[in-house]
């Protein structure tokens, strides 16, 4: 993400030097200075999520706890599947976590992103062994 922000800063610096930006700088300095890095970051995150072409990987996990939020939506915390990873938080607003409770065993369906950042594409509940 730092690389994406750096690219955005370069784009902003190049745009800053164009003649039409002289008036824009005086009118909306912060918009002109901050908007390009944020747009590049957003485009990069979307490209990572939706242009990554690898096959989905399945990793066993479980719901460890529920994280309460002071503002916004609560989240469920899952055991991380990556080596050295601790936990993964997924918002309760995500449709994949509907019906899950603490202690449930799940399978995390993960897709590799375009830039190598994995994303959780789905969460499947594992049926209890009888």
PDB file of C-alpha atoms in Angstrom:
ATOM      1  CA  UNK A   1       0.000   0.000   0.000  1.00  0.00           C
ATOM      2  CA  UNK A   2       2.906   2.318   0.647  1.00  0.00           C
ATOM      3  CA  UNK A   3       3.982   1.891  -2.979  1.00  0.00           C
ATOM      4  CA  UNK A   4       0.499   2.863  -4.167  1.00  0.00           C
ATOM      5  CA  UNK A   5       0.543   5.976  -1.991  1.00  0.00           C
ATOM      6  CA  UNK A   6       3.997   6.867  -3.324  1.00  0.00           C
ATOM      7  CA  UNK A   7       2.725   6.559  -6.911  1.00  0.00           C
ATOM      8  CA  UNK A   8      -0.195   8.800  -5.977  1.00  0.00           C
ATOM      9  CA  UNK A   9       2.177  11.402  -4.543  1.00  0.00           C
ATOM     10  CA  UNK A  10       4.177  11.353  -7.782  1.00  0.00           C
ATOM     11  CA  UNK A  11       0.978  11.814  -9.800  1.00  0.00           C
ATOM     12  CA  UNK A  12      -0.015  14.718  -7.535  1.00  0.00           C
ATOM     13  CA  UNK A  13       3.442  16.294  -7.915  1.00  0.00           C
ATOM     14  CA  UNK A  14       3.248  16.060 -11.705  1.00  0.00           C
ATOM     15  CA  UNK A  15      -0.266  17.482 -11.745  1.00  0.00           C
ATOM     16  CA  UNK A  16       0.819  20.237  -9.362  1.00  0.00           C
ATOM     17  CA  UNK A  17       3.174  21.668 -11.973  1.00  0.00           C
ATOM     18  CA  UNK A  18       0.621  22.003 -14.792  1.00  0.00           C
ATOM     19  CA  UNK A  19      -0.627  25.573 -15.517  1.00  0.00           C
ATOM     20  CA  UNK A  20      -4.346  24.890 -14.826  1.00  0.00           C
ATOM     21  CA  UNK A  21      -3.436  23.809 -11.310  1.00  0.00           C
ATOM     22  CA  UNK A  22      -2.319  27.323 -10.313  1.00  0.00           C
ATOM     23  CA  UNK A  23      -5.924  28.397  -9.797  1.00  0.00           C
ATOM     24  CA  UNK A  24      -6.891  25.061  -8.252  1.00  0.00           C
ATOM     25  CA  UNK A  25      -4.072  25.303  -5.723  1.00  0.00           C
ATOM     26  CA  UNK A  26      -5.427  28.543  -4.363  1.00  0.00           C
ATOM     27  CA  UNK A  27      -9.035  27.338  -4.325  1.00  0.00           C
ATOM     28  CA  UNK A  28      -8.690  23.855  -2.859  1.00  0.00           C
ATOM     29  CA  UNK A  29      -5.160  23.105  -1.752  1.00  0.00           C
ATOM     30  CA  UNK A  30      -5.985  20.038   0.326  1.00  0.00           C
ATOM     31  CA  UNK A  31      -8.184  18.504  -2.343  1.00  0.00           C
ATOM     32  CA  UNK A  32      -5.487  18.960  -4.958  1.00  0.00           C
ATOM     33  CA  UNK A  33      -2.744  17.659  -2.669  1.00  0.00           C
ATOM     34  CA  UNK A  34      -4.567  14.678  -1.150  1.00  0.00           C
ATOM     35  CA  UNK A  35      -6.977  13.454  -3.844  1.00  0.00           C
ATOM     36  CA  UNK A  36      -4.510  11.849  -6.320  1.00  0.00           C
ATOM     37  CA  UNK A  37      -2.757   9.630  -3.739  1.00  0.00           C
ATOM     38  CA  UNK A  38      -6.104   8.464  -2.379  1.00  0.00           C
ATOM     39  CA  UNK A  39      -7.483   7.731  -5.861  1.00  0.00           C
ATOM     40  CA  UNK A  40      -4.375   5.742  -6.792  1.00  0.00           C
ATOM     41  CA  UNK A  41      -4.577   3.813  -3.511  1.00  0.00           C
ATOM     42  CA  UNK A  42      -8.261   3.011  -4.081  1.00  0.00           C
ATOM     43  CA  UNK A  43      -7.627   1.927  -7.677  1.00  0.00           C
ATOM     44  CA  UNK A  44      -4.718  -0.265  -6.560  1.00  0.00           C
ATOM     45  CA  UNK A  45      -6.745  -1.970  -3.827  1.00  0.00           C
ATOM     46  CA  UNK A  46      -9.602  -2.631  -6.258  1.00  0.00           C
ATOM     47  CA  UNK A  47      -7.175  -3.966  -8.864  1.00  0.00           C
ATOM     48  CA  UNK A  48      -5.604  -6.248  -6.250  1.00  0.00           C
ATOM     49  CA  UNK A  49      -8.979  -7.622  -5.220  1.00  0.00           C
ATOM     50  CA  UNK A  50     -10.621  -8.088  -8.582  1.00  0.00           C
ATOM     51  CA  UNK A  51      -7.793  -8.597 -11.073  1.00  0.00           C
ATOM     52  CA  UNK A  52      -5.890 -11.270  -9.159  1.00  0.00           C
ATOM     53  CA  UNK A  53      -6.301 -14.379 -11.252  1.00  0.00           C
ATOM     54  CA  UNK A  54      -5.114 -17.223  -9.034  1.00  0.00           C
ATOM     55  CA  UNK A  55      -7.295 -20.170  -8.044  1.00  0.00           C
ATOM     56  CA  UNK A  56      -9.000 -20.012  -4.648  1.00  0.00           C
ATOM     57  CA  UNK A  57      -7.245 -21.679  -1.737  1.00  0.00           C
ATOM     58  CA  UNK A  58      -9.081 -23.259   1.192  1.00  0.00           C
ATOM     59  CA  UNK A  59      -7.722 -22.948   4.727  1.00  0.00           C
ATOM     60  CA  UNK A  60      -9.285 -24.369   7.908  1.00  0.00           C
ATOM     61  CA  UNK A  61      -9.910 -21.855  10.665  1.00  0.00           C
ATOM     62  CA  UNK A  62     -12.265 -21.129  13.522  1.00  0.00           C
ATOM     63  CA  UNK A  63     -14.101 -18.192  15.028  1.00  0.00           C
ATOM     64  CA  UNK A  64     -12.048 -17.106  18.043  1.00  0.00           C
ATOM     65  CA  UNK A  65     -14.092 -14.230  19.413  1.00  0.00           C
ATOM     66  CA  UNK A  66     -16.310 -11.298  18.593  1.00  0.00           C
ATOM     67  CA  UNK A  67     -14.704  -7.860  18.548  1.00  0.00           C
ATOM     68  CA  UNK A  68     -16.991  -5.067  19.703  1.00  0.00           C
ATOM     69  CA  UNK A  69     -16.590  -1.692  18.043  1.00  0.00           C
ATOM     70  CA  UNK A  70     -17.169   1.694  19.649  1.00  0.00           C
ATOM     71  CA  UNK A  71     -18.194   3.073  16.272  1.00  0.00           C
ATOM     72  CA  UNK A  72     -19.284   1.119  13.235  1.00  0.00           C
ATOM     73  CA  UNK A  73     -19.991  -2.560  12.953  1.00  0.00           C
ATOM     74  CA  UNK A  74     -18.722  -5.337  15.206  1.00  0.00           C
ATOM     75  CA  UNK A  75     -16.401  -7.964  13.749  1.00  0.00           C
ATOM     76  CA  UNK A  76     -15.707 -11.659  14.062  1.00  0.00           C
ATOM     77  CA  UNK A  77     -12.109 -12.668  14.716  1.00  0.00           C
ATOM     78  CA  UNK A  78     -10.793 -15.794  12.959  1.00  0.00           C
ATOM     79  CA  UNK A  79      -7.581 -17.760  13.472  1.00  0.00           C
ATOM     80  CA  UNK A  80      -5.154 -16.664  10.753  1.00  0.00           C
ATOM     81  CA  UNK A  81      -4.090 -19.204   8.119  1.00  0.00           C
ATOM     82  CA  UNK A  82      -0.730 -17.577   7.289  1.00  0.00           C
ATOM     83  CA  UNK A  83       2.475 -18.678   9.012  1.00  0.00           C
ATOM     84  CA  UNK A  84       3.223 -16.295  11.825  1.00  0.00           C
ATOM     85  CA  UNK A  85      -0.215 -14.722  11.509  1.00  0.00           C
ATOM     86  CA  UNK A  86      -2.309 -14.135  14.575  1.00  0.00           C
ATOM     87  CA  UNK A  87      -5.904 -13.375  13.664  1.00  0.00           C
ATOM     88  CA  UNK A  88      -8.134 -11.980  10.930  1.00  0.00           C
ATOM     89  CA  UNK A  89     -11.039  -9.617  11.592  1.00  0.00           C
ATOM     90  CA  UNK A  90     -14.075  -9.703   9.317  1.00  0.00           C
ATOM     91  CA  UNK A  91     -16.883  -7.173   9.744  1.00  0.00           C
ATOM     92  CA  UNK A  92     -20.293  -8.411  10.845  1.00  0.00           C
ATOM     93  CA  UNK A  93     -21.686  -6.521   7.835  1.00  0.00           C
ATOM     94  CA  UNK A  94     -19.989  -9.038   5.514  1.00  0.00           C
ATOM     95  CA  UNK A  95     -22.646 -11.472   4.217  1.00  0.00           C
ATOM     96  CA  UNK A  96     -20.241 -14.424   4.615  1.00  0.00           C
ATOM     97  CA  UNK A  97     -20.338 -14.259   8.424  1.00  0.00           C
ATOM     98  CA  UNK A  98     -24.111 -14.412   8.824  1.00  0.00           C
ATOM     99  CA  UNK A  99     -25.009 -17.261  11.157  1.00  0.00           C
ATOM    100  CA  UNK A 100     -21.508 -17.776  12.544  1.00  0.00           C
ATOM    101  CA  UNK A 101     -20.836 -17.820  16.274  1.00  0.00           C
ATOM    102  CA  UNK A 102     -17.768 -18.022  18.498  1.00  0.00           C
ATOM    103  CA  UNK A 103     -16.232 -21.501  18.368  1.00  0.00           C
ATOM    104  CA  UNK A 104     -17.576 -22.439  14.911  1.00  0.00           C
ATOM    105  CA  UNK A 105     -15.136 -24.246  12.640  1.00  0.00           C
ATOM    106  CA  UNK A 106     -14.948 -22.690   9.182  1.00  0.00           C
ATOM    107  CA  UNK A 107     -13.022 -22.874   5.924  1.00  0.00           C
ATOM    108  CA  UNK A 108     -11.636 -19.565   4.669  1.00  0.00           C
ATOM    109  CA  UNK A 109     -11.696 -19.346   0.873  1.00  0.00           C
ATOM    110  CA  UNK A 110      -8.789 -17.067  -0.028  1.00  0.00           C
ATOM    111  CA  UNK A 111      -7.802 -15.673  -3.418  1.00  0.00           C
ATOM    112  CA  UNK A 112      -4.361 -14.253  -4.153  1.00  0.00           C
ATOM    113  CA  UNK A 113      -4.494 -10.639  -5.262  1.00  0.00           C
ATOM    114  CA  UNK A 114      -2.869  -8.998  -8.253  1.00  0.00           C
ATOM    115  CA  UNK A 115      -0.112  -7.539  -6.055  1.00  0.00           C
ATOM    116  CA  UNK A 116       0.143 -10.630  -3.850  1.00  0.00           C
ATOM    117  CA  UNK A 117      -2.094  -9.398  -1.041  1.00  0.00           C
ATOM    118  CA  UNK A 118      -4.540 -12.216  -0.280  1.00  0.00           C
ATOM    119  CA  UNK A 119      -8.216 -11.483   0.190  1.00  0.00           C
ATOM    120  CA  UNK A 120     -10.928 -13.542   1.850  1.00  0.00           C
ATOM    121  CA  UNK A 121     -13.374 -14.412  -0.925  1.00  0.00           C
ATOM    122  CA  UNK A 122     -15.681 -16.559   1.180  1.00  0.00           C
ATOM    123  CA  UNK A 123     -16.229 -18.290   4.488  1.00  0.00           C
ATOM    124  CA  UNK A 124     -17.820 -21.736   4.631  1.00  0.00           C
ATOM    125  CA  UNK A 125     -19.091 -23.239   7.856  1.00  0.00           C
ATOM    126  CA  UNK A 126     -17.910 -26.795   8.517  1.00  0.00           C
ATOM    127  CA  UNK A 127     -20.653 -29.208   9.524  1.00  0.00           C
ATOM    128  CA  UNK A 128     -20.234 -30.618  13.027  1.00  0.00           C
ATOM    129  CA  UNK A 129     -19.077 -34.243  13.182  1.00  0.00           C
ATOM    130  CA  UNK A 130     -21.767 -36.484  14.576  1.00  0.00           C
TER     131      UNK A 130
END
